[in-house]
Every structure is written in structure tokens, then in C-alpha cells.
Short mmCIF file of C-alpha atoms and ligand atoms in Angstrom, two decimals:
data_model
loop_
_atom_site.label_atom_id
_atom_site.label_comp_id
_atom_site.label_asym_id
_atom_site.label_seq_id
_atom_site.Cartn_x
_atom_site.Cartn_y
_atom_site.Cartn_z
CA UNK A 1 68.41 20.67 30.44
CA UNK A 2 70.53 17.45 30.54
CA UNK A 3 68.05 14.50 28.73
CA UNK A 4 68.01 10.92 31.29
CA UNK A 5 66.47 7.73 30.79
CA UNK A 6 66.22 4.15 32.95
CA UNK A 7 64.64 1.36 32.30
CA UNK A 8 64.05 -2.10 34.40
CA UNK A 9 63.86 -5.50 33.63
CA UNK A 10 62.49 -6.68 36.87
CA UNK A 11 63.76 -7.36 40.37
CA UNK A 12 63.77 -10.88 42.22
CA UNK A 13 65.79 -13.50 43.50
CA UNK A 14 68.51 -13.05 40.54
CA UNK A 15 71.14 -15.02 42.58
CA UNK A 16 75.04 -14.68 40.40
CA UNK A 17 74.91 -18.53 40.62
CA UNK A 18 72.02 -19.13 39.05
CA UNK A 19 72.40 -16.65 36.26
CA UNK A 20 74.60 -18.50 33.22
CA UNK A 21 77.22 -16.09 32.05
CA UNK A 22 75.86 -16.43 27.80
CA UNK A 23 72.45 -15.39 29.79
CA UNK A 24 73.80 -12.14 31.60
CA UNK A 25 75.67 -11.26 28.70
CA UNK A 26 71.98 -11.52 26.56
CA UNK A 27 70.05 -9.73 29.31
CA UNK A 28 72.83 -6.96 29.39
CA UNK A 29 73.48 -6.80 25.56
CA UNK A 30 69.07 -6.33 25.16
CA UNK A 31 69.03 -3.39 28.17
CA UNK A 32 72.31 -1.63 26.45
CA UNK A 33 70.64 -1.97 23.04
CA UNK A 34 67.21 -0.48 24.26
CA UNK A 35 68.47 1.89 26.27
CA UNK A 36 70.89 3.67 24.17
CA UNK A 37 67.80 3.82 21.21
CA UNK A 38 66.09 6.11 24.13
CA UNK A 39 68.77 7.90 24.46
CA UNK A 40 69.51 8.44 20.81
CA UNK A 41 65.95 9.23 20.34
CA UNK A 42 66.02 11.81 23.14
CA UNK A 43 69.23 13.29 21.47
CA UNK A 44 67.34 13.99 18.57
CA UNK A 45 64.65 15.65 20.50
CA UNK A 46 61.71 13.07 20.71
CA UNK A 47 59.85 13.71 24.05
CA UNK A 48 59.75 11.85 27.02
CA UNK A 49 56.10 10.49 26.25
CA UNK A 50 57.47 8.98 23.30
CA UNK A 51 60.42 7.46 24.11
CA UNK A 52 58.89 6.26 27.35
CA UNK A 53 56.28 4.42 25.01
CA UNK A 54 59.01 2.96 22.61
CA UNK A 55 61.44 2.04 25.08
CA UNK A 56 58.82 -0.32 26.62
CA UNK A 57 57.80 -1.40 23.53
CA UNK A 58 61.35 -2.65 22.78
CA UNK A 59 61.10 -4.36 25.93
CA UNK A 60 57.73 -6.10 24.95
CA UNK A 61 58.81 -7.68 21.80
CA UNK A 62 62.25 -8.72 23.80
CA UNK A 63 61.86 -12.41 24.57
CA UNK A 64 63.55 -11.83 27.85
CA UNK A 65 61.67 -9.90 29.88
CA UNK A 66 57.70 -10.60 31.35
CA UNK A 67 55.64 -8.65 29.23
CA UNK A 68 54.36 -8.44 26.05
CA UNK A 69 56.05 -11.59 23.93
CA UNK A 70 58.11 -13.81 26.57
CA UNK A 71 55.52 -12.71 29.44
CA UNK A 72 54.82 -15.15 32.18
CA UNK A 73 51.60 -17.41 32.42
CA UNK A 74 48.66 -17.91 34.62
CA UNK A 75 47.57 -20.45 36.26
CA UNK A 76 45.29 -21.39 33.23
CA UNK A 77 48.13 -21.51 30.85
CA UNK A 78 47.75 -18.12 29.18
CA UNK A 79 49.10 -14.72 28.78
CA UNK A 80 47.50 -12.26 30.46
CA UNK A 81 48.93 -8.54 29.78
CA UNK A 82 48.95 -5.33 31.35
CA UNK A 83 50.88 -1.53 30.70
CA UNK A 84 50.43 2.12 32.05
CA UNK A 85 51.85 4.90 30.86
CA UNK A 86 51.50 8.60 32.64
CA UNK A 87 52.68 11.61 31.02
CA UNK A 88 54.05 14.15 33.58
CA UNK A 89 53.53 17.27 30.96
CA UNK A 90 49.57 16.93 31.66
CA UNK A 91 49.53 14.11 34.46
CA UNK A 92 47.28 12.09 31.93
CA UNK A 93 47.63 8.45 32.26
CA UNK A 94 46.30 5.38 30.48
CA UNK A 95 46.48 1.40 31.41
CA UNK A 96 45.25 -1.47 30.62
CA UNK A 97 45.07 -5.18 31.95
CA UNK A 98 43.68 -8.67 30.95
CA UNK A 99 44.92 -8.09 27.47
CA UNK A 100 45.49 -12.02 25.65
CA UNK A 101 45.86 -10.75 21.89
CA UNK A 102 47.73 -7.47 21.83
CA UNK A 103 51.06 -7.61 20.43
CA UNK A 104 52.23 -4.07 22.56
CA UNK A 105 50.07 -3.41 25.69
CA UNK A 106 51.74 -0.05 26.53
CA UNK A 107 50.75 1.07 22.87
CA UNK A 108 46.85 0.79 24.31
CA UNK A 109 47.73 2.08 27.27
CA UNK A 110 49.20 5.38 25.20
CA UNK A 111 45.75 5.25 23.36
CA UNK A 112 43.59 4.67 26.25
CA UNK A 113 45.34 7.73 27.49
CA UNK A 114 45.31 10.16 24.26
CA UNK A 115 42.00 9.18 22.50
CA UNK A 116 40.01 7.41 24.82
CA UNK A 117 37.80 9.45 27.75
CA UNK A 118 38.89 7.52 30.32
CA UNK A 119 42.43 6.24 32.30
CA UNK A 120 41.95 2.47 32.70
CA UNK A 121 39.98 -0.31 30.11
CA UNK A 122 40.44 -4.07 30.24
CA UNK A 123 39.78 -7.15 28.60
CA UNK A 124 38.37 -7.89 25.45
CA UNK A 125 36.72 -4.77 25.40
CA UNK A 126 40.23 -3.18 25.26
CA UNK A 127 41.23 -5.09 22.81
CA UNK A 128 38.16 -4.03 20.55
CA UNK A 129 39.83 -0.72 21.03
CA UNK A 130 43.40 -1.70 19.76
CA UNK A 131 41.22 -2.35 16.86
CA UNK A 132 40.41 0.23 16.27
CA UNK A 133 43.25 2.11 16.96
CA UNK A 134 44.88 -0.24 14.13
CA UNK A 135 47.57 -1.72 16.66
CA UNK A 136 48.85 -4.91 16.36
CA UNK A 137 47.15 -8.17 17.41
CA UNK A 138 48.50 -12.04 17.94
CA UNK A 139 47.06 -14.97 19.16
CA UNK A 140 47.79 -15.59 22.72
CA UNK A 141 50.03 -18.69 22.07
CA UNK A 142 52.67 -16.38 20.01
CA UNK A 143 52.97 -14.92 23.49
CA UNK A 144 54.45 -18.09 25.15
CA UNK A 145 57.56 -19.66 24.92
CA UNK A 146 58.52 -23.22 26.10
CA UNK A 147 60.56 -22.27 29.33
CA UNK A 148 57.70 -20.45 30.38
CA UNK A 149 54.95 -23.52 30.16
CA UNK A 150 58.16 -25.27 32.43
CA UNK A 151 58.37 -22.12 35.01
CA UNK A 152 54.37 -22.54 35.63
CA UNK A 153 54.50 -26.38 35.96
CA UNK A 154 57.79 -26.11 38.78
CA UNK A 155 55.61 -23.04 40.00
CA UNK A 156 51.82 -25.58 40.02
CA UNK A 157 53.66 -28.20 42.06
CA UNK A 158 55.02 -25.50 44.81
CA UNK A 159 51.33 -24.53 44.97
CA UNK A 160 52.24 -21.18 44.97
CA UNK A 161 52.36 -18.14 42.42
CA UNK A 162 55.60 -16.36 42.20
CA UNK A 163 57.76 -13.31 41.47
CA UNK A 164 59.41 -13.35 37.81
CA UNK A 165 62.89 -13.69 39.61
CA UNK A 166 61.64 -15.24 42.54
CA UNK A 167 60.81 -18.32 44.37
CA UNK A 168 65.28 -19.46 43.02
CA UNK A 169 63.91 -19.68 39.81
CA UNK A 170 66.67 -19.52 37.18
CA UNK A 171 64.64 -17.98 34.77
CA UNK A 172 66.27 -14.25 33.59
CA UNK A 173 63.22 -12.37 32.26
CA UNK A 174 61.14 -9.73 34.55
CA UNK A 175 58.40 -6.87 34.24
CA UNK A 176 59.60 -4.04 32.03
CA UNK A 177 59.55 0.03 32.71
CA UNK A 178 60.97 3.55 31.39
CA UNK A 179 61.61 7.00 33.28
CA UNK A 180 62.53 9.50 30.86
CA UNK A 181 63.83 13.23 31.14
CA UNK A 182 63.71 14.89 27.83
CA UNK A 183 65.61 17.79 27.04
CA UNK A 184 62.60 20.47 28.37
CA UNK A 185 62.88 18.88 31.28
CA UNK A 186 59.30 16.67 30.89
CA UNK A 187 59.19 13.84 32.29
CA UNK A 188 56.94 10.37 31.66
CA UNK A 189 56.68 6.83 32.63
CA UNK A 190 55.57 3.61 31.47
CA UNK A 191 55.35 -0.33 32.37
CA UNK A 192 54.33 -3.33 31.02
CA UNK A 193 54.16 -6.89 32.47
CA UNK A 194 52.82 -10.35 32.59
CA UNK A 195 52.07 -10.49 36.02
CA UNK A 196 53.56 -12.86 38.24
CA UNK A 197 53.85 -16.89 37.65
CA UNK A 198 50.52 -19.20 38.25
CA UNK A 199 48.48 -15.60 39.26
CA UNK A 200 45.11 -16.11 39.40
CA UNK A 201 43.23 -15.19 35.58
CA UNK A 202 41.80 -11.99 36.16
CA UNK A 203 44.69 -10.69 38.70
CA UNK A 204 45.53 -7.16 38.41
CA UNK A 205 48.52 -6.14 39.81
CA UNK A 206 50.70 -2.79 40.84
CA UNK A 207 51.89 -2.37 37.01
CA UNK A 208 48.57 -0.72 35.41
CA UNK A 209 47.53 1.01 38.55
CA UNK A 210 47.92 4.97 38.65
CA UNK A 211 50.32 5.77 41.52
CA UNK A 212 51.80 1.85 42.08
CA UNK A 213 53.53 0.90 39.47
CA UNK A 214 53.91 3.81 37.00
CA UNK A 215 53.60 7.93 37.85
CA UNK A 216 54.87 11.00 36.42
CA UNK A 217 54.45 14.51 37.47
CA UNK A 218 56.57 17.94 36.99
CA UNK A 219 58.58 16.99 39.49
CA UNK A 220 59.61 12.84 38.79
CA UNK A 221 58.54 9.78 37.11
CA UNK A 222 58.75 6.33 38.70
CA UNK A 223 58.34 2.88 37.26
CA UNK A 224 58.15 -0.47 40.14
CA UNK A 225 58.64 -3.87 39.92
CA UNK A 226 58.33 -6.72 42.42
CA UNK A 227 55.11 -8.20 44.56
CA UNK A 228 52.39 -6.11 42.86
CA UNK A 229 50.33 -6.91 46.10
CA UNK A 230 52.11 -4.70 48.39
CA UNK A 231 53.72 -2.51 45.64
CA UNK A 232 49.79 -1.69 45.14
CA UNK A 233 48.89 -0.98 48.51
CA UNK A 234 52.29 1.56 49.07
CA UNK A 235 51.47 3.46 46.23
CA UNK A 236 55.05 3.22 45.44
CA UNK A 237 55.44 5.38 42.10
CA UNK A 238 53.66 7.81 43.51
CA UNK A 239 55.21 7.76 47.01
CA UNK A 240 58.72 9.13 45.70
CA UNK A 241 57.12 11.96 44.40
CA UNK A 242 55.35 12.72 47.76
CA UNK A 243 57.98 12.01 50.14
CA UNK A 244 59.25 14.58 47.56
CA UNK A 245 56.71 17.31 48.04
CA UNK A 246 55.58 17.14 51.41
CA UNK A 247 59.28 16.03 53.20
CA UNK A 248 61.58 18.24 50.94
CA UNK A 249 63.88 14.93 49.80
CA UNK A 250 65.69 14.48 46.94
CA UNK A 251 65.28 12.34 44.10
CA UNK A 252 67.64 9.47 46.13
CA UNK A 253 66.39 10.10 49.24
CA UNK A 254 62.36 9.80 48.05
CA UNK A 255 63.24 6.42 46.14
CA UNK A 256 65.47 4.64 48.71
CA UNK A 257 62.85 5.29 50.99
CA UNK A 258 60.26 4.12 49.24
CA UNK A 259 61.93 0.99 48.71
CA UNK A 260 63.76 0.41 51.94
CA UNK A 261 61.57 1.94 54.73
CA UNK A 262 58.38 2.03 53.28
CA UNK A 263 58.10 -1.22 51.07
CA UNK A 264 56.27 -4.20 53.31
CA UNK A 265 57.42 -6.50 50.35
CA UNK A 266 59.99 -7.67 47.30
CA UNK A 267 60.70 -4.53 44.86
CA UNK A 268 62.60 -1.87 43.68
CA UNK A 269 61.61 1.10 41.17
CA UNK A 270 63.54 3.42 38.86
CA UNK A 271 62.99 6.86 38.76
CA UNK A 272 64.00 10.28 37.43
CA UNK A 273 63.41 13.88 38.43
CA UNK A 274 62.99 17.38 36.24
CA UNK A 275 66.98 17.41 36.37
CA UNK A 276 67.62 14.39 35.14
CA UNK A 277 68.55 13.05 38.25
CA UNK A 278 68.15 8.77 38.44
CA UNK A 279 67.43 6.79 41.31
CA UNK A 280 67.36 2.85 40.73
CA UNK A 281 66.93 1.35 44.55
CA UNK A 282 65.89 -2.18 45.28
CA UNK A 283 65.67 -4.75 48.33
CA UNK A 284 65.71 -8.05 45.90
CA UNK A 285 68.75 -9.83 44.95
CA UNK A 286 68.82 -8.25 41.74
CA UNK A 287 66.92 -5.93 39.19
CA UNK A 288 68.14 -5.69 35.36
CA UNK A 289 68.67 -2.03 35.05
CA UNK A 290 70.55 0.38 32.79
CA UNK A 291 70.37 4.42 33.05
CA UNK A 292 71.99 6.75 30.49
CA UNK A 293 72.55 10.56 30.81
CA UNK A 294 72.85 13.30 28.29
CA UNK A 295 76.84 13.00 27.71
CA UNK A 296 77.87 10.36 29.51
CA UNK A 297 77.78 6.44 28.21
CA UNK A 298 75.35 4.04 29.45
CA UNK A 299 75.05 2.05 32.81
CA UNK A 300 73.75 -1.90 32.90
CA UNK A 301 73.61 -3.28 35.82
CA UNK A 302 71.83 -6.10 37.69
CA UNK A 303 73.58 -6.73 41.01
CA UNK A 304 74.64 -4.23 43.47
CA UNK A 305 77.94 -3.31 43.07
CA UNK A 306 80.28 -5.18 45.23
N1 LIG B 1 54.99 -6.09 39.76
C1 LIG B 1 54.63 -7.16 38.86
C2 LIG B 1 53.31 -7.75 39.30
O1 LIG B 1 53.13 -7.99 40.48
C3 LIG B 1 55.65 -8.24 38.79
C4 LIG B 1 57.06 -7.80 38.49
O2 LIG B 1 57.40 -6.65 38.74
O3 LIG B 1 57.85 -8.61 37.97
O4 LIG B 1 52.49 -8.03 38.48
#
């Protein structure tokens, strides 16, 4: 079975203009760099589960993207974190939200799904648990970096709260997610964000939520970015799968769907099937992307191709 991985960096208003050429080549450089660890890693034989879970990792402690270090803020000023992760082997799943002091969120959500009774824990309860899991914790100002206190003051004075890459913001970070194929075939999913810019404190959106913005099955695994709001309400991770099942499409055909009939809002996803098939569709401007299959070299990408 041929191994596939894809990550995102986010979709949103990434207009070519507004993108500085030493900050494309930095966004591309970080995707190509992460994604051809997964791949690696899956060459070797790690499963999907785990390369899902270090992939986003990777993408956490990368400055440039909205979640984990680099994330965006609140309206209060602070980081406010949330992952998933769903392993299609056993459909088991584990998230987590309103987490302020854990250096990886998707590492809790991979506990909350192997040693923890239940699928979804938040707040500072959750972080009592990364405790005692032993994973990392920081304060919640090692989270934020300067442009980001600017993005939520331009974001205050609109009076609105915003997409990562939306609202012509010039900023090049976004939420973060892995599909992965390993070489049996399994498949697995994971995605970590900060939310969107100036969201209310307590906000959940599509990212942690079983079926929105992360799913894996036997048959694909999807990871979405872009307004959580309606994101949440499609179902959209899950919807490829089922417009799988029930309508007989193809991997392509499920996710451009998804994303172009069925979306009532800003997003794409990535997504791969049992094949290692990839399907990155989105209806933004942009969405940092990069996809790598067994034998062939990677693919970074964050326009559609001309
Ligand atoms: N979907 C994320 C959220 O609404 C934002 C993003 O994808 O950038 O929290």
C-alpha cells in the first residue's frame, strides 16, 4: 500500500499581493520541512496515528501557523488552544479546547484519546491532565508574539473577530492539520488551532469537534480549516466520508463537494483515503498546503495553480 500524507496551514484571504516573497518562501520552506519528516517517518514504518500526532506537533511549535506557539488571541488578550486527533484503525478520538498553558494541544488530545475514558476535556481541568501525563507546560505569554497583540488591536477597532487569513490581513500564519495513509493502509487525522482573531474567551470552534474539523475512518481522514461556525454545523470532516458511503464518490469528488456545494462559509479541508489518494479543495483565496506520496517528491502549495 502506497504511504500519503497532507497537511494545512490554514485557508483565508491569502491575497499574492499581500504575501512578501521572504514570507512565502518561510511558510513554504516550514510545510516542505514538516511534511517530508511525515513522510520519512512513514517510510520507516511509523503509523498514521503517530505521524498524524507529530506532524501537528511540528506545526504547533512553528511560529507561523495559529496554534500552539504563534496562535492567535482572544479578545481578552490570551491564547486560547484547541486539537483533535481521531484514529481511523479504532475510530477513537480525543480533543481538547480552552487550553492557556500547554505547550502541544494535540499531544492531550492523543492522551485524552488513549488513556483517558472519555473523547473531549477542556480547560484547566485538561490541563491538570497534561500533568499528569508529564507533557509540556508554558505560561500563556510564551504563546504570543508581537504581530499577533497588533492583528487583535487592527481586528478590536473593526469590531469584528476574524479568520487567520481573513478580513486582508497580511498576516501568513493559519490553523494547522495532518491526513496520513500509512503503509497498511490506516488512516488518522489531527488539528490544532488558536481559534480565530478577537473570538470570544470560551469559543469553541470546528477544530476539536468530532466530525467538523478532524475525522478518520477505514475509508478517509479529513482535517478543515476556515469559519469554524459553519465548518461546525456541516460536519465537514465527516461529510467527505459520507458523501463517500452513502453516494458512492471518490475521494475528489466527496471533498470538492464538501467544500464547494455543501460549505455555507470560508474553508477548505485536506483529506486522504485507504489508497492514499489526497484531496486538498478550498473556496478561500488561499490555504498553505503540501501533500507527499510514497515515491514521488513533495507538493507545497498555497494558491491555486494558475
Ligand atoms: N477553523 C478555525 C476556527 O474557526 C480557524 C481556522 O481554520 O483558521 O477556529
Amino acid at each position: 500500500m502506497p504511504f500519503a500524507i497532507a497537511i494545512h496551514g490554514g485557508a483565508g484571504l491569502v491575497r499574492r499581493d499581500s504575501l512578501t516573497e521572504e514570507r512565502r518562501a518561510a511558510c513554504e520552506a516550514a510545510l516542505h520541512r514538516i511534511i517530508t519528516q511525515g513522510a520519512e517517518a512513514l517510510a520507516q514504518g511509523t503509523t498514521a496515528l503517530d505521524v498524524a500526532v507529530d506532524t501537528v506537533a511540528a506545526l504547533e511549535d512553528d511560529p507561523r501557523f495559529n496554534a500552539g506557539h504563534g496562535a492567535v488571541l482572544a479578545a481578552d488578550g490570551s491564547v486560547e488552544l484547541e486539537a483533535s486527533v481521531m484514529n481511523g484503525l479504532d475510530a477513537r478520538f480525543g480533543a481538547v479546547s480552552l487550553v492557556r498553558t500547554v505547550r502541544n494541544p494535540v499531544r492531550l488530545a492523543r492522551a485524552v484519546l488513549e488513556r483517558s475514558p472519555h473523547v473531549y476535556v477542556a480547560g484547566p481541568n485538561a490541563e491538570a491532565f497534561a500533568d499528569r501525563e508529564g507533557l509540556a507546560r508554558c505560561d500563556n505569554a510564551d504563546f504570543i508574539l508581537p504581530e499577533r497583540v497588533e492583528q487583535l488591536t487592527r481586528a478590536r477597532a473593526k469590531g469584528r473577530f476574524q479568520l487567520d487569513h481573513g478580513g486582508g490581513e497580511q498576516d501568513v500564519y493559519g490553523t494547522v492539520g495532518a491526513v496520513v495513509c500509512d503503509a497498511h493502509g490506516h488512516l488518522a487525522a489531527a488539528t490544532s488551532t488558536g481559534g480565530m482573531t478577537n473570538k470570544w474567551p470560551g469559543r469553541i470552534g470546528d477544530s476539536p469537534l468530532v466530525g467538523a474539523g478532524t475525522w478518520a475512518d477505514g475509508r478517509c481522514a479529513a482535517s478543515a480549516t476556515g469559519h469554524g461556525e459553519p465548518l461546525a454545523v456541516l460536519g465537514a470532516a465527516r461529510r467527505v466520508a459520507t458523501r463517500m458511503e452513502l453516494l458512492g464518490e471518490d475521494l475528489r469528488t466527496a471533498s470538492q463537494a464538501t467544500i464547494h456545494d455543501d460549505l455555507e462559509g470560508e474553508g477548505g479541508l485536506i483529506a486522504v483515503d485507504r489508497y492514499g489518494n489526497i484531496a486538498m479543495p478550498f473556496n478561500t483565496a488561499g490555504m498553505f498546503r503540501a501533500a507527499q506520496r510514497e515515491g514521488e517528491t513533495a507538493q507545497v502549495a498555497i494558491w491555486k495553480a494558475r
